[in-house]
């Protein structure tokens, strides 16, 4: 994981998954005051990205590429809308005043992300979010149907019990560590890879900006959780992770979304590797975050829980569509579809 | 659709979908080295072929060795159903 070393505390690049460097192991995660300073220096504007410049290229994409990208963008857009609506209760009840000030900057980021994805879908992809096509697209997002209700419930519980720090740390895990640290991180990385591969320059630029913001958000979550674990809230941080793992794994597989398994074997293996890549990135993020917050002893158990959640979701996919998911299809055809990040390290 | 027409249709699709830009594909062209197909482009090509030529899922041994345009022509000729909108 690449650490951004400007300033007094570490901010870890949210799209990187490598094991911790020595500097990260001995370094101090950025404080809320550090993160506020970065926020002032790292401003960007949706209008400057200008999503409309991708419109001609978007019209040239194959149906498969367009469907894949729209599905990814819908998941990200729905996720951003949900986190914008739910951050308030975390802002109202933080451990420190510095945390409150930092979280207010994050709320501005989330609003900008919503604007970016909505502008991209409208001006880049030509989708009107107000009409049936846009509604169907948003409604099909697995995050909206599976994880968003969970996040709304835990942040709602915090709103109902202000000052209850167990509720605050539970909401923090669902929000900063699972939604942003695991799901959004994996989605941003794979979507940005596809954007580069498909020459969608405005999308690449916008996703890079979003990923920089998300790196601050997840760093806040890691440092706050680290302090929570050290300060007597280890049990709720642990429990919250294990509650959230199965729905998070479900969202990444997306049993409700049809995923064609190519008939030609090399293409099937490539497709399986592509999908498994995102799942493995998310798994690596999950276990790495546990190590960083001081719960390294949960590494193996969390990995097993993640793998079980993936298998359950793959079973659900097969039941829903009457045909195996491409990952399973590749396994059945004698190819594991092992993670291959062809071109992803550019 | 007779065999030569089907093969020509396969070459047309492969040439149209080349990541290097639309071009004429010849039977001897290699998909990766000559026509620039990478993993994403292979997935797109497979799905388009299935749609246009009503292909059924293949056994791995039938398709693992596909490297050239001719290999794909052979595969489609052996596995094509009633074309949906080919030709």
Short mmCIF file of N, CA and C in Angstrom, two decimals, chain A residues 62-65 194 197-198 260-271 274 333-334 342, chain B residues 17 19 38-44 46-47 49-51 56-58 60 63-64 66 72 75:
data_model
loop_
_atom_site.label_atom_id
_atom_site.label_comp_id
_atom_site.label_asym_id
_atom_site.label_seq_id
_atom_site.Cartn_x
_atom_site.Cartn_y
_atom_site.Cartn_z
N UNK A 62 -18.83 -1.16 -26.75
CA UNK A 62 -19.66 -2.33 -27.02
C UNK A 62 -20.77 -2.42 -25.96
N UNK A 63 -21.79 -3.20 -26.27
CA UNK A 63 -22.89 -3.34 -25.31
C UNK A 63 -22.38 -3.93 -24.00
N UNK A 64 -21.46 -4.90 -24.10
CA UNK A 64 -20.92 -5.52 -22.89
C UNK A 64 -20.19 -4.49 -22.03
N UNK A 65 -19.30 -3.71 -22.67
CA UNK A 65 -18.53 -2.72 -21.91
C UNK A 65 -19.45 -1.68 -21.28
N UNK A 194 -10.94 -0.20 -15.76
CA UNK A 194 -11.75 -0.30 -16.98
C UNK A 194 -11.83 1.05 -17.70
N UNK A 197 -8.70 1.41 -19.61
CA UNK A 197 -8.68 0.46 -20.72
C UNK A 197 -9.60 0.93 -21.86
N UNK A 198 -10.69 1.57 -21.50
CA UNK A 198 -11.68 2.00 -22.50
C UNK A 198 -11.50 3.46 -22.93
N UNK A 260 -22.87 -12.66 -17.77
CA UNK A 260 -22.72 -13.71 -18.78
C UNK A 260 -21.38 -14.43 -18.68
N UNK A 261 -21.44 -15.74 -18.82
CA UNK A 261 -20.21 -16.55 -18.84
C UNK A 261 -19.88 -16.84 -20.30
N UNK A 262 -18.79 -16.29 -20.82
CA UNK A 262 -18.47 -16.49 -22.23
C UNK A 262 -18.32 -17.97 -22.58
N UNK A 263 -18.77 -18.34 -23.79
CA UNK A 263 -18.69 -19.74 -24.21
C UNK A 263 -17.28 -20.16 -24.55
N UNK A 264 -16.49 -19.22 -25.05
CA UNK A 264 -15.12 -19.56 -25.46
C UNK A 264 -14.23 -19.56 -24.22
N UNK A 265 -13.54 -20.68 -24.02
CA UNK A 265 -12.90 -20.92 -22.74
C UNK A 265 -11.88 -19.85 -22.31
N UNK A 266 -10.98 -19.43 -23.16
CA UNK A 266 -10.03 -18.39 -22.72
C UNK A 266 -10.75 -17.12 -22.27
N UNK A 267 -11.86 -16.79 -22.95
CA UNK A 267 -12.63 -15.60 -22.56
C UNK A 267 -13.31 -15.82 -21.21
N UNK A 268 -13.79 -17.05 -20.99
CA UNK A 268 -14.41 -17.37 -19.70
C UNK A 268 -13.38 -17.24 -18.57
N UNK A 269 -12.18 -17.75 -18.80
CA UNK A 269 -11.15 -17.65 -17.77
C UNK A 269 -10.80 -16.19 -17.49
N UNK A 270 -10.73 -15.39 -18.55
CA UNK A 270 -10.42 -13.97 -18.36
C UNK A 270 -11.52 -13.28 -17.56
N UNK A 271 -12.77 -13.60 -17.90
CA UNK A 271 -13.90 -12.99 -17.19
C UNK A 271 -13.88 -13.39 -15.71
N UNK A 274 -11.14 -11.59 -13.93
CA UNK A 274 -11.49 -10.17 -13.73
C UNK A 274 -12.40 -10.01 -12.50
N UNK A 333 -15.18 -25.68 -15.38
CA UNK A 333 -14.55 -25.99 -16.67
C UNK A 333 -13.06 -26.27 -16.51
N UNK A 334 -12.62 -26.32 -15.27
CA UNK A 334 -11.23 -26.70 -15.04
C UNK A 334 -10.26 -25.55 -14.96
N UNK A 342 -4.34 -8.16 -15.14
CA UNK A 342 -3.74 -7.73 -16.40
C UNK A 342 -3.95 -6.23 -16.60
N UNK B 17 -14.15 -5.80 -34.33
CA UNK B 17 -13.97 -5.64 -32.88
C UNK B 17 -12.50 -5.56 -32.46
N UNK B 19 -9.22 -4.42 -31.07
CA UNK B 19 -8.86 -3.25 -30.25
C UNK B 19 -7.93 -2.28 -30.98
N UNK B 38 -6.97 -8.27 -26.14
CA UNK B 38 -6.56 -8.53 -24.76
C UNK B 38 -7.73 -9.25 -24.06
N UNK B 39 -7.64 -9.41 -22.75
CA UNK B 39 -8.65 -10.23 -22.07
C UNK B 39 -10.05 -9.62 -22.20
N UNK B 40 -10.17 -8.31 -22.02
CA UNK B 40 -11.48 -7.68 -22.11
C UNK B 40 -12.05 -7.82 -23.53
N UNK B 41 -11.19 -7.60 -24.52
CA UNK B 41 -11.64 -7.70 -25.90
C UNK B 41 -12.04 -9.13 -26.25
N UNK B 42 -11.34 -10.10 -25.67
CA UNK B 42 -11.71 -11.50 -25.91
C UNK B 42 -13.09 -11.82 -25.33
N UNK B 43 -13.35 -11.26 -24.16
CA UNK B 43 -14.68 -11.47 -23.55
C UNK B 43 -15.76 -10.87 -24.45
N UNK B 44 -15.51 -9.64 -24.91
CA UNK B 44 -16.49 -8.98 -25.77
C UNK B 44 -16.69 -9.77 -27.06
N UNK B 46 -16.21 -12.98 -27.56
CA UNK B 46 -16.91 -14.23 -27.29
C UNK B 46 -18.42 -13.99 -27.17
N UNK B 47 -18.78 -12.95 -26.44
CA UNK B 47 -20.21 -12.68 -26.24
C UNK B 47 -20.88 -12.28 -27.55
N UNK B 49 -19.90 -13.22 -30.56
CA UNK B 49 -19.97 -14.44 -31.39
C UNK B 49 -21.15 -15.31 -30.97
N UNK B 50 -21.32 -15.44 -29.65
CA UNK B 50 -22.42 -16.27 -29.15
C UNK B 50 -23.76 -15.74 -29.63
N UNK B 51 -23.85 -14.39 -29.61
CA UNK B 51 -25.11 -13.76 -30.01
C UNK B 51 -25.34 -13.90 -31.52
N UNK B 56 -23.31 -22.37 -28.44
CA UNK B 56 -23.56 -22.95 -27.12
C UNK B 56 -22.24 -22.96 -26.35
N UNK B 57 -22.35 -23.03 -25.01
CA UNK B 57 -21.13 -23.11 -24.19
C UNK B 57 -20.30 -24.30 -24.65
N UNK B 58 -19.02 -24.07 -24.77
CA UNK B 58 -18.14 -25.10 -25.34
C UNK B 58 -17.40 -25.84 -24.24
N UNK B 60 -13.96 -27.04 -22.64
CA UNK B 60 -12.67 -26.35 -22.65
C UNK B 60 -11.75 -26.85 -23.76
N UNK B 63 -11.98 -25.11 -27.13
CA UNK B 63 -11.66 -23.69 -27.35
C UNK B 63 -10.36 -23.22 -26.71
N UNK B 64 -9.76 -24.06 -25.88
CA UNK B 64 -8.55 -23.60 -25.18
C UNK B 64 -7.44 -23.23 -26.17
N UNK B 66 -7.63 -21.85 -29.08
CA UNK B 66 -7.93 -20.82 -30.07
C UNK B 66 -6.90 -19.70 -30.01
N UNK B 72 -10.95 -19.71 -34.73
CA UNK B 72 -12.31 -19.28 -34.39
C UNK B 72 -13.30 -19.61 -35.51
N UNK B 75 -14.15 -23.19 -35.06
CA UNK B 75 -15.01 -23.42 -33.89
C UNK B 75 -16.45 -23.00 -34.20
#
